[in-house]
PDB file of C-alpha atoms in Angstrom:
ATOM      1  CA  MET J  14      45.810  68.683  41.601  1.00  0.00           C
ATOM      2  CA  LYS J  15      46.096  65.783  44.026  1.00  0.00           C
ATOM      3  CA  LYS J  16      49.487  64.090  44.261  1.00  0.00           C
ATOM      4  CA  ASN J  17      50.195  60.426  44.935  1.00  0.00           C
ATOM      5  CA  ILE J  18      53.428  59.711  46.803  1.00  0.00           C
ATOM      6  CA  LEU J  19      54.918  56.238  47.274  1.00  0.00           C
ATOM      7  CA  LEU J  20      56.876  55.614  50.478  1.00  0.00           C
ATOM      8  CA  PRO J  21      58.716  52.255  50.446  1.00  0.00           C
ATOM      9  CA  THR J  22      59.680  51.260  53.972  1.00  0.00           C
ATOM     10  CA  ASP J  23      61.759  48.641  55.732  1.00  0.00           C
ATOM     11  CA  PHE J  24      60.660  50.160  59.074  1.00  0.00           C
ATOM     12  CA  SER J  25      64.143  51.596  59.666  1.00  0.00           C
ATOM     13  CA  ASP J  26      64.815  55.030  61.178  1.00  0.00           C
ATOM     14  CA  ASN J  27      66.143  56.189  57.817  1.00  0.00           C
ATOM     15  CA  ALA J  28      62.890  55.180  56.105  1.00  0.00           C
ATOM     16  CA  TRP J  29      60.925  57.155  58.707  1.00  0.00           C
ATOM     17  CA  SER J  30      63.200  60.190  58.146  1.00  0.00           C
ATOM     18  CA  ALA J  31      62.234  60.056  54.476  1.00  0.00           C
ATOM     19  CA  VAL J  32      58.533  59.876  55.433  1.00  0.00           C
ATOM     20  CA  VAL J  33      58.830  62.946  57.656  1.00  0.00           C
ATOM     21  CA  TYR J  34      60.602  64.841  54.878  1.00  0.00           C
ATOM     22  CA  ALA J  35      57.892  63.929  52.354  1.00  0.00           C
ATOM     23  CA  LEU J  36      55.106  65.019  54.703  1.00  0.00           C
ATOM     24  CA  LYS J  37      56.736  68.408  55.218  1.00  0.00           C
ATOM     25  CA  LEU J  38      57.700  68.874  51.567  1.00  0.00           C
ATOM     26  CA  TYR J  39      54.081  68.360  50.508  1.00  0.00           C
ATOM     27  CA  GLU J  40      52.560  70.037  53.566  1.00  0.00           C
ATOM     28  CA  GLU J  41      50.404  72.408  51.510  1.00  0.00           C
ATOM     29  CA  GLU J  42      49.498  69.859  48.830  1.00  0.00           C
ATOM     30  CA  LEU J  43      46.538  67.501  48.634  1.00  0.00           C
ATOM     31  CA  CYS J  44      48.240  64.088  48.766  1.00  0.00           C
ATOM     32  CA  THR J  45      47.699  60.390  49.239  1.00  0.00           C
ATOM     33  CA  PHE J  46      50.759  58.680  50.695  1.00  0.00           C
ATOM     34  CA  TYR J  47      51.178  54.957  50.071  1.00  0.00           C
ATOM     35  CA  PHE J  48      53.324  53.025  52.550  1.00  0.00           C
ATOM     36  CA  LEU J  49      54.778  49.966  50.814  1.00  0.00           C
ATOM     37  CA  HIS J  50      56.577  47.054  52.446  1.00  0.00           C
ATOM     38  CA  SER J  51      57.737  43.928  50.649  1.00  0.00           C
ATOM     39  CA  ILE J  52      58.224  40.800  52.744  1.00  0.00           C
ATOM     40  CA  LYS J  53      60.173  39.421  49.774  1.00  0.00           C
ATOM     41  CA  MET J  54      63.042  41.579  51.046  1.00  0.00           C
ATOM     42  CA  LYS J  55      63.221  39.373  54.126  1.00  0.00           C
ATOM     43  CA  VAL J  56      62.318  35.973  52.747  1.00  0.00           C
ATOM     44  CA  SER J  57      64.737  36.221  49.828  1.00  0.00           C
ATOM     45  CA  THR J  58      67.590  35.636  52.264  1.00  0.00           C
ATOM     46  CA  MET J  59      65.926  32.649  53.863  1.00  0.00           C
ATOM     47  CA  SER J  60      65.160  29.263  52.389  1.00  0.00           C
ATOM     48  CA  ASN J  61      62.915  26.338  53.294  1.00  0.00           C
ATOM     49  CA  MET J  62      60.539  28.524  55.252  1.00  0.00           C
ATOM     50  CA  SER J  63      57.275  26.987  56.327  1.00  0.00           C
ATOM     51  CA  ASN J  64      53.981  28.461  55.167  1.00  0.00           C
ATOM     52  CA  LYS J  65      53.105  29.073  58.790  1.00  0.00           C
ATOM     53  CA  LEU J  66      56.238  31.160  59.358  1.00  0.00           C
ATOM     54  CA  LEU J  67      55.560  33.128  56.187  1.00  0.00           C
ATOM     55  CA  ARG J  68      52.025  33.872  57.413  1.00  0.00           C
ATOM     56  CA  VAL J  69      53.417  35.056  60.748  1.00  0.00           C
ATOM     57  CA  MET J  70      55.917  37.322  58.980  1.00  0.00           C
ATOM     58  CA  ALA J  71      53.179  38.738  56.766  1.00  0.00           C
ATOM     59  CA  GLU J  72      50.926  39.373  59.757  1.00  0.00           C
ATOM     60  CA  ASN J  73      53.742  41.080  61.669  1.00  0.00           C
ATOM     61  CA  ALA J  74      54.600  43.272  58.679  1.00  0.00           C
ATOM     62  CA  LYS J  75      50.933  44.198  58.231  1.00  0.00           C
ATOM     63  CA  ASN J  76      50.755  45.229  61.886  1.00  0.00           C
ATOM     64  CA  GLU J  77      53.910  47.320  61.505  1.00  0.00           C
ATOM     65  CA  LEU J  78      52.450  49.028  58.449  1.00  0.00           C
ATOM     66  CA  SER J  79      49.258  49.811  60.370  1.00  0.00           C
ATOM     67  CA  GLU J  80      51.308  51.256  63.235  1.00  0.00           C
ATOM     68  CA  LEU J  81      53.316  53.319  60.738  1.00  0.00           C
ATOM     69  CA  LYS J  82      50.132  54.709  59.218  1.00  0.00           C
ATOM     70  CA  GLU J  83      48.786  55.563  62.675  1.00  0.00           C
ATOM     71  CA  LEU J  84      52.063  57.265  63.595  1.00  0.00           C
ATOM     72  CA  ALA J  85      51.947  59.343  60.406  1.00  0.00           C
ATOM     73  CA  GLU J  86      48.335  60.332  61.020  1.00  0.00           C
ATOM     74  CA  THR J  87      48.929  61.364  64.642  1.00  0.00           C
ATOM     75  CA  SER J  88      52.240  63.175  64.069  1.00  0.00           C
ATOM     76  CA  ASN J  89      50.966  64.881  60.912  1.00  0.00           C
ATOM     77  CA  ALA J  90      47.559  66.364  61.650  1.00  0.00           C
ATOM     78  CA  ASN J  91      47.006  67.621  58.120  1.00  0.00           C
ATOM     79  CA  ALA J  92      43.618  67.562  56.420  1.00  0.00           C
ATOM     80  CA  ASN J  93      45.366  67.614  53.033  1.00  0.00           C
ATOM     81  CA  HIS J  94      46.935  64.200  53.627  1.00  0.00           C
ATOM     82  CA  SER J  95      45.560  60.672  53.556  1.00  0.00           C
ATOM     83  CA  PHE J  96      47.413  57.366  53.932  1.00  0.00           C
ATOM     84  CA  GLU J  97      47.175  53.867  52.506  1.00  0.00           C
ATOM     85  CA  ILE J  98      49.208  50.751  53.331  1.00  0.00           C
ATOM     86  CA  ILE J  99      50.338  48.081  50.876  1.00  0.00           C
ATOM     87  CA  LEU J 100      51.965  44.781  51.850  1.00  0.00           C
ATOM     88  CA  SER J 101      53.499  42.872  48.969  1.00  0.00           C
ATOM     89  CA  SER J 102      54.982  39.397  48.705  1.00  0.00           C
ATOM     90  CA  ASN J 103      56.578  40.293  45.365  1.00  0.00           C
ATOM     91  CA  ASP J 104      60.026  41.728  44.743  1.00  0.00           C
ATOM     92  CA  LEU J 105      60.181  45.322  46.023  1.00  0.00           C
ATOM     93  CA  HIS J 106      60.901  46.910  42.644  1.00  0.00           C
ATOM     94  CA  GLN J 107      58.361  44.772  40.840  1.00  0.00           C
ATOM     95  CA  SER J 108      55.832  45.903  43.461  1.00  0.00           C
ATOM     96  CA  MET J 109      56.867  49.532  43.029  1.00  0.00           C
ATOM     97  CA  ASP J 110      56.461  49.368  39.255  1.00  0.00           C
ATOM     98  CA  THR J 111      52.961  47.926  39.638  1.00  0.00           C
ATOM     99  CA  ILE J 112      51.874  50.507  42.222  1.00  0.00           C
ATOM    100  CA  ILE J 113      53.373  53.435  40.274  1.00  0.00           C
ATOM    101  CA  GLU J 114      51.313  52.403  37.252  1.00  0.00           C
ATOM    102  CA  LYS J 115      48.121  51.481  39.111  1.00  0.00           C
ATOM    103  CA  ASN J 116      47.974  54.494  41.432  1.00  0.00           C
ATOM    104  CA  ASN J 117      49.463  57.162  39.140  1.00  0.00           C
ATOM    105  CA  ILE J 118      52.346  57.797  41.543  1.00  0.00           C
ATOM    106  CA  ASP J 119      53.980  61.208  41.106  1.00  0.00           C
ATOM    107  CA  MET J 120      57.024  60.633  43.282  1.00  0.00           C
ATOM    108  CA  VAL J 121      58.821  57.856  45.167  1.00  0.00           C
ATOM    109  CA  VAL J 122      60.416  59.099  48.402  1.00  0.00           C
ATOM    110  CA  MET J 123      62.814  56.801  50.231  1.00  0.00           C
ATOM    111  CA  GLY J 124      65.847  56.864  52.508  1.00  0.00           C
ATOM    112  CA  THR J 125      69.359  56.645  51.119  1.00  0.00           C
ATOM    113  CA  LYS J 126      70.150  53.686  53.352  1.00  0.00           C
ATOM    114  CA  GLY J 127      68.411  50.550  54.478  1.00  0.00           C
ATOM    115  CA  ALA J 128      67.996  48.974  57.887  1.00  0.00           C
ATOM    116  CA  THR J 129      71.683  47.968  58.026  1.00  0.00           C
ATOM    117  CA  GLY J 130      72.794  51.585  57.584  1.00  0.00           C
ATOM    118  CA  ALA J 131      76.514  50.843  57.270  1.00  0.00           C
ATOM    119  CA  LYS J 132      78.380  54.143  57.518  1.00  0.00           C
ATOM    120  CA  GLU J 133      80.647  53.500  54.544  1.00  0.00           C
ATOM    121  CA  ILE J 134      77.696  52.911  52.236  1.00  0.00           C
ATOM    122  CA  ILE J 135      76.299  55.964  50.448  1.00  0.00           C
ATOM    123  CA  PHE J 136      73.213  54.449  48.911  1.00  0.00           C
ATOM    124  CA  GLY J 137      71.598  51.277  50.217  1.00  0.00           C
ATOM    125  CA  SER J 138      71.066  48.500  47.677  1.00  0.00           C
ATOM    126  CA  ASN J 139      67.318  49.148  47.450  1.00  0.00           C
ATOM    127  CA  THR J 140      67.888  52.843  46.729  1.00  0.00           C
ATOM    128  CA  VAL J 141      70.438  52.061  44.017  1.00  0.00           C
ATOM    129  CA  LYS J 142      68.130  49.494  42.429  1.00  0.00           C
ATOM    130  CA  SER J 143      65.240  51.942  42.544  1.00  0.00           C
ATOM    131  CA  ILE J 144      67.277  54.639  40.791  1.00  0.00           C
ATOM    132  CA  LYS J 145      68.424  52.151  38.170  1.00  0.00           C
ATOM    133  CA  LYS J 146      65.193  50.245  37.584  1.00  0.00           C
ATOM    134  CA  ILE J 147      62.306  52.685  37.979  1.00  0.00           C
ATOM    135  CA  LYS J 148      61.726  54.185  34.555  1.00  0.00           C
ATOM    136  CA  ASN J 149      58.335  55.852  34.934  1.00  0.00           C
ATOM    137  CA  CYS J 150      58.598  57.916  38.115  1.00  0.00           C
ATOM    138  CA  PRO J 151      61.151  60.208  39.805  1.00  0.00           C
ATOM    139  CA  VAL J 152      62.860  58.953  42.969  1.00  0.00           C
ATOM    140  CA  LEU J 153      63.727  61.299  45.824  1.00  0.00           C
ATOM    141  CA  ALA J 154      66.426  59.867  48.126  1.00  0.00           C
ATOM    142  CA  VAL J 155      66.589  61.520  51.556  1.00  0.00           C
ATOM    143  CA  PRO J 156      69.774  61.303  53.672  1.00  0.00           C
ATOM    144  CA  ASP J 157      69.536  59.801  57.124  1.00  0.00           C
ATOM    145  CA  GLU J 158      68.270  62.179  59.836  1.00  0.00           C
ATOM    146  CA  PHE J 159      67.980  65.056  57.377  1.00  0.00           C
ATOM    147  CA  ASP J 160      66.013  67.919  58.910  1.00  0.00           C
ATOM    148  CA  PHE J 161      63.522  69.500  56.542  1.00  0.00           C
ATOM    149  CA  VAL J 162      64.298  72.964  55.237  1.00  0.00           C
ATOM    150  CA  ILE J 163      62.254  74.752  52.604  1.00  0.00           C
ATOM    151  CA  PRO J 164      63.959  73.990  49.262  1.00  0.00           C
ATOM    152  CA  GLU J 165      64.711  77.573  48.270  1.00  0.00           C
ATOM    153  CA  GLN J 166      67.659  76.517  46.097  1.00  0.00           C
ATOM    154  CA  ILE J 167      67.602  73.580  43.668  1.00  0.00           C
ATOM    155  CA  ALA J 168      70.766  72.493  41.856  1.00  0.00           C
ATOM    156  CA  PHE J 169      70.443  70.999  38.382  1.00  0.00           C
ATOM    157  CA  PRO J 170      73.762  69.854  36.858  1.00  0.00           C
ATOM    158  CA  THR J 171      73.726  69.449  33.086  1.00  0.00           C
ATOM    159  CA  ASP J 172      76.222  69.000  30.266  1.00  0.00           C
ATOM    160  CA  PHE J 173      73.885  70.524  27.617  1.00  0.00           C
ATOM    161  CA  ASN J 174      74.433  67.416  25.508  1.00  0.00           C
ATOM    162  CA  ARG J 175      70.744  66.624  25.170  1.00  0.00           C
ATOM    163  CA  LEU J 176      67.411  68.202  24.415  1.00  0.00           C
ATOM    164  CA  TYR J 177      65.313  68.372  27.560  1.00  0.00           C
ATOM    165  CA  GLY J 178      61.611  67.757  27.161  1.00  0.00           C
ATOM    166  CA  ALA J 179      58.904  66.291  29.354  1.00  0.00           C
ATOM    167  CA  GLU J 180      61.455  64.844  31.792  1.00  0.00           C
ATOM    168  CA  LEU J 181      61.978  68.387  33.124  1.00  0.00           C
ATOM    169  CA  GLN J 182      58.450  68.355  34.592  1.00  0.00           C
ATOM    170  CA  PRO J 183      59.384  66.805  37.992  1.00  0.00           C
ATOM    171  CA  LEU J 184      62.015  69.545  38.402  1.00  0.00           C
ATOM    172  CA  LEU J 185      59.444  72.230  37.554  1.00  0.00           C
ATOM    173  CA  ASP J 186      56.847  70.653  39.856  1.00  0.00           C
ATOM    174  CA  LEU J 187      59.391  70.674  42.674  1.00  0.00           C
ATOM    175  CA  ALA J 188      60.248  74.331  42.052  1.00  0.00           C
ATOM    176  CA  ASP J 189      56.526  75.211  42.025  1.00  0.00           C
ATOM    177  CA  LEU J 190      56.037  73.930  45.587  1.00  0.00           C
ATOM    178  CA  TYR J 191      57.984  76.789  47.170  1.00  0.00           C
ATOM    179  CA  ASN J 192      58.871  79.062  44.215  1.00  0.00           C
ATOM    180  CA  SER J 193      62.397  77.683  44.423  1.00  0.00           C
ATOM    181  CA  LYS J 194      65.325  79.093  42.515  1.00  0.00           C
ATOM    182  CA  ILE J 195      66.805  76.656  39.968  1.00  0.00           C
ATOM    183  CA  ARG J 196      70.598  76.817  39.800  1.00  0.00           C
ATOM    184  CA  ILE J 197      71.840  75.182  36.593  1.00  0.00           C
ATOM    185  CA  LEU J 198      75.396  73.910  36.929  1.00  0.00           C
ATOM    186  CA  HIS J 199      77.699  73.212  34.007  1.00  0.00           C
ATOM    187  CA  ILE J 200      81.139  71.867  34.811  1.00  0.00           C
ATOM    188  CA  ASN J 201      83.269  73.288  32.014  1.00  0.00           C
ATOM    189  CA  LYS J 202      84.456  76.581  30.567  1.00  0.00           C
ATOM    190  CA  GLU J 203      81.641  78.758  29.235  1.00  0.00           C
ATOM    191  CA  ASP J 204      83.505  79.535  26.013  1.00  0.00           C
ATOM    192  CA  SER J 205      84.205  75.882  25.167  1.00  0.00           C
ATOM    193  CA  ILE J 206      80.701  74.538  24.542  1.00  0.00           C
ATOM    194  CA  SER J 207      79.801  73.316  21.084  1.00  0.00           C
ATOM    195  CA  GLU J 208      77.177  74.763  18.767  1.00  0.00           C
ATOM    196  CA  ALA J 209      74.835  71.879  19.638  1.00  0.00           C
ATOM    197  CA  GLN J 210      75.320  72.471  23.372  1.00  0.00           C
ATOM    198  CA  ASP J 211      74.654  76.170  22.875  1.00  0.00           C
ATOM    199  CA  TYR J 212      71.406  75.325  21.072  1.00  0.00           C
ATOM    200  CA  ASN J 213      70.329  73.013  23.907  1.00  0.00           C
ATOM    201  CA  LEU J 214      71.178  75.730  26.416  1.00  0.00           C
ATOM    202  CA  ASP J 215      68.863  78.160  24.588  1.00  0.00           C
ATOM    203  CA  LEU J 216      66.045  75.606  24.611  1.00  0.00           C
ATOM    204  CA  LEU J 217      66.554  75.077  28.346  1.00  0.00           C
ATOM    205  CA  LYS J 218      66.174  78.832  28.855  1.00  0.00           C
ATOM    206  CA  VAL J 219      62.846  78.695  27.010  1.00  0.00           C
ATOM    207  CA  ALA J 220      61.643  75.769  29.166  1.00  0.00           C
ATOM    208  CA  LEU J 221      62.520  77.705  32.333  1.00  0.00           C
ATOM    209  CA  GLU J 222      61.281  81.133  31.232  1.00  0.00           C
ATOM    210  CA  ASN J 223      58.560  81.224  33.914  1.00  0.00           C
ATOM    211  CA  TYR J 224      60.956  80.225  36.695  1.00  0.00           C
ATOM    212  CA  ASP J 225      63.656  81.941  38.726  1.00  0.00           C
ATOM    213  CA  TYR J 226      66.822  80.351  37.304  1.00  0.00           C
ATOM    214  CA  SER J 227      70.485  81.115  36.784  1.00  0.00           C
ATOM    215  CA  PHE J 228      73.422  79.453  35.030  1.00  0.00           C
ATOM    216  CA  HIS J 229      76.650  78.686  36.836  1.00  0.00           C
ATOM    217  CA  TRP J 230      79.894  77.625  35.165  1.00  0.00           C
ATOM    218  CA  MET J 231      82.529  75.759  37.140  1.00  0.00           C
ATOM    219  CA  PRO J 232      85.991  74.717  36.002  1.00  0.00           C
ATOM    220  CA  ASP J 233      86.398  71.112  34.908  1.00  0.00           C
ATOM    221  CA  TYR J 234      87.303  69.271  38.105  1.00  0.00           C
ATOM    222  CA  SER J 235      89.060  65.933  37.822  1.00  0.00           C
ATOM    223  CA  LYS J 236      86.001  64.534  39.606  1.00  0.00           C
ATOM    224  CA  LYS J 237      82.637  66.038  38.743  1.00  0.00           C
ATOM    225  CA  ASP J 238      81.137  64.819  42.015  1.00  0.00           C
ATOM    226  CA  GLU J 239      83.598  67.073  43.869  1.00  0.00           C
ATOM    227  CA  ALA J 240      82.486  70.052  41.771  1.00  0.00           C
ATOM    228  CA  ILE J 241      78.866  69.315  42.621  1.00  0.00           C
ATOM    229  CA  LYS J 242      79.681  69.041  46.331  1.00  0.00           C
ATOM    230  CA  ASP J 243      81.485  72.405  46.284  1.00  0.00           C
ATOM    231  CA  PHE J 244      78.568  73.958  44.398  1.00  0.00           C
ATOM    232  CA  ILE J 245      76.068  72.618  46.955  1.00  0.00           C
ATOM    233  CA  ASP J 246      78.130  74.094  49.799  1.00  0.00           C
ATOM    234  CA  GLU J 247      78.783  77.475  48.162  1.00  0.00           C
ATOM    235  CA  LEU J 248      75.188  78.208  47.163  1.00  0.00           C
ATOM    236  CA  ASN J 249      73.460  76.554  50.132  1.00  0.00           C
ATOM    237  CA  ILE J 250      71.615  74.169  47.820  1.00  0.00           C
ATOM    238  CA  ASN J 251      68.663  72.356  49.414  1.00  0.00           C
ATOM    239  CA  ILE J 252      67.900  69.684  46.800  1.00  0.00           C
ATOM    240  CA  LEU J 253      70.044  68.184  44.038  1.00  0.00           C
ATOM    241  CA  VAL J 254      68.202  67.133  40.862  1.00  0.00           C
ATOM    242  CA  MET J 255      69.640  64.977  38.070  1.00  0.00           C
ATOM    243  CA  ILE J 256      68.239  63.192  35.042  1.00  0.00           C
ATOM    244  CA  ASN J 257      69.346  59.581  34.750  1.00  0.00           C
ATOM    245  CA  TYR J 258      70.121  58.789  31.139  1.00  0.00           C
ATOM    246  CA  LYS J 259      72.722  56.598  29.471  1.00  0.00           C
ATOM    247  CA  HIS J 260      76.298  57.717  30.181  1.00  0.00           C
ATOM    248  CA  SER J 261      75.029  60.404  32.572  1.00  0.00           C
ATOM    249  CA  LEU J 262      76.890  61.497  35.694  1.00  0.00           C
ATOM    250  CA  ILE J 263      74.355  59.797  37.925  1.00  0.00           C
ATOM    251  CA  GLU J 264      75.171  56.449  36.274  1.00  0.00           C
ATOM    252  CA  ASN J 265      78.752  56.759  37.482  1.00  0.00           C
ATOM    253  CA  LEU J 266      77.730  57.918  40.949  1.00  0.00           C
ATOM    254  CA  ILE J 267      75.645  54.823  41.649  1.00  0.00           C
ATOM    255  CA  LYS J 268      77.954  52.226  40.129  1.00  0.00           C
ATOM    256  CA  GLU J 269      80.120  52.095  43.234  1.00  0.00           C
ATOM    257  CA  PRO J 270      78.311  52.858  46.490  1.00  0.00           C
ATOM    258  CA  VAL J 271      81.372  53.006  48.744  1.00  0.00           C
ATOM    259  CA  ILE J 272      82.404  56.479  49.849  1.00  0.00           C
ATOM    260  CA  LYS J 273      86.134  55.758  49.862  1.00  0.00           C
ATOM    261  CA  LYS J 274      86.123  54.833  46.173  1.00  0.00           C
ATOM    262  CA  LEU J 275      83.551  57.364  45.035  1.00  0.00           C
ATOM    263  CA  GLY J 276      83.907  60.491  47.123  1.00  0.00           C
ATOM    264  CA  PHE J 277      80.245  61.444  46.701  1.00  0.00           C
ATOM    265  CA  GLN J 278      78.107  61.543  49.810  1.00  0.00           C
ATOM    266  CA  PRO J 279      74.635  63.057  49.555  1.00  0.00           C
ATOM    267  CA  THR J 280      74.190  65.615  52.324  1.00  0.00           C
ATOM    268  CA  ILE J 281      70.891  66.899  50.914  1.00  0.00           C
ATOM    269  CA  PRO J 282      67.883  65.203  49.282  1.00  0.00           C
ATOM    270  CA  PHE J 283      68.674  63.909  45.821  1.00  0.00           C
ATOM    271  CA  LEU J 284      65.966  63.738  43.139  1.00  0.00           C
ATOM    272  CA  VAL J 285      66.674  61.377  40.254  1.00  0.00           C
ATOM    273  CA  ILE J 286      64.432  61.756  37.186  1.00  0.00           C
ATOM    274  CA  PRO J 287      64.359  58.805  34.766  1.00  0.00           C
ATOM    275  CA  ASP J 288      65.047  59.518  31.112  1.00  0.00           C
TER     276      ASP J 288
END
């Protein structure tokens, strides 16, 4: 079935890295890729702009989008792929919501950083807002200059405190692309889960019965993000997947985007599935 992938761009190198990753991830899939740029990102920091200047900015952005599309088409000679460009004068996330709904978007793929790319920032403000605000589509954040590798190993941290239903589908779709192994991580002692958690664990096994999966139990670190980092390193994980629900680990990870205070730096693509 054809997939529709949304690629927000600020024309930065990091945004292009995310594009390249998406093209390779979906190399064998029939896809339409939508390049989206919002000039509201630029004009929101400027006031008293003349209509003429706004028209010039819009025209320049449209030309950049066209060049981006041409670059994607020439560097990615793939008959499975087609490209569309969208220039919006609305707020980026408002635009994304509209396009996700209108074009049945299956995945948003974007860089972890914006054009500023400050080294101490883990997630750029647009990435954080996307993770927080987009409620009807998964968001895949790709680290800067990340070289594509086939995602043979997918990490899925869970606390077994919830019943997983339809929100597992993006994880399963991702695993289907390359018959990936799903490594389920629980940060706690195996013998200390509650009866309810044990029930949820059994249901998760049923949901994954047609997939190559395994459960991994890690001791309760003082910081769960450190446990995840160690797990990624030890098992050579290629993509980290989390579901963003209230009081989830991902909520804490994106509250403070400064590495020094948080300690979590994504070294691999990071798929966030909305609840």
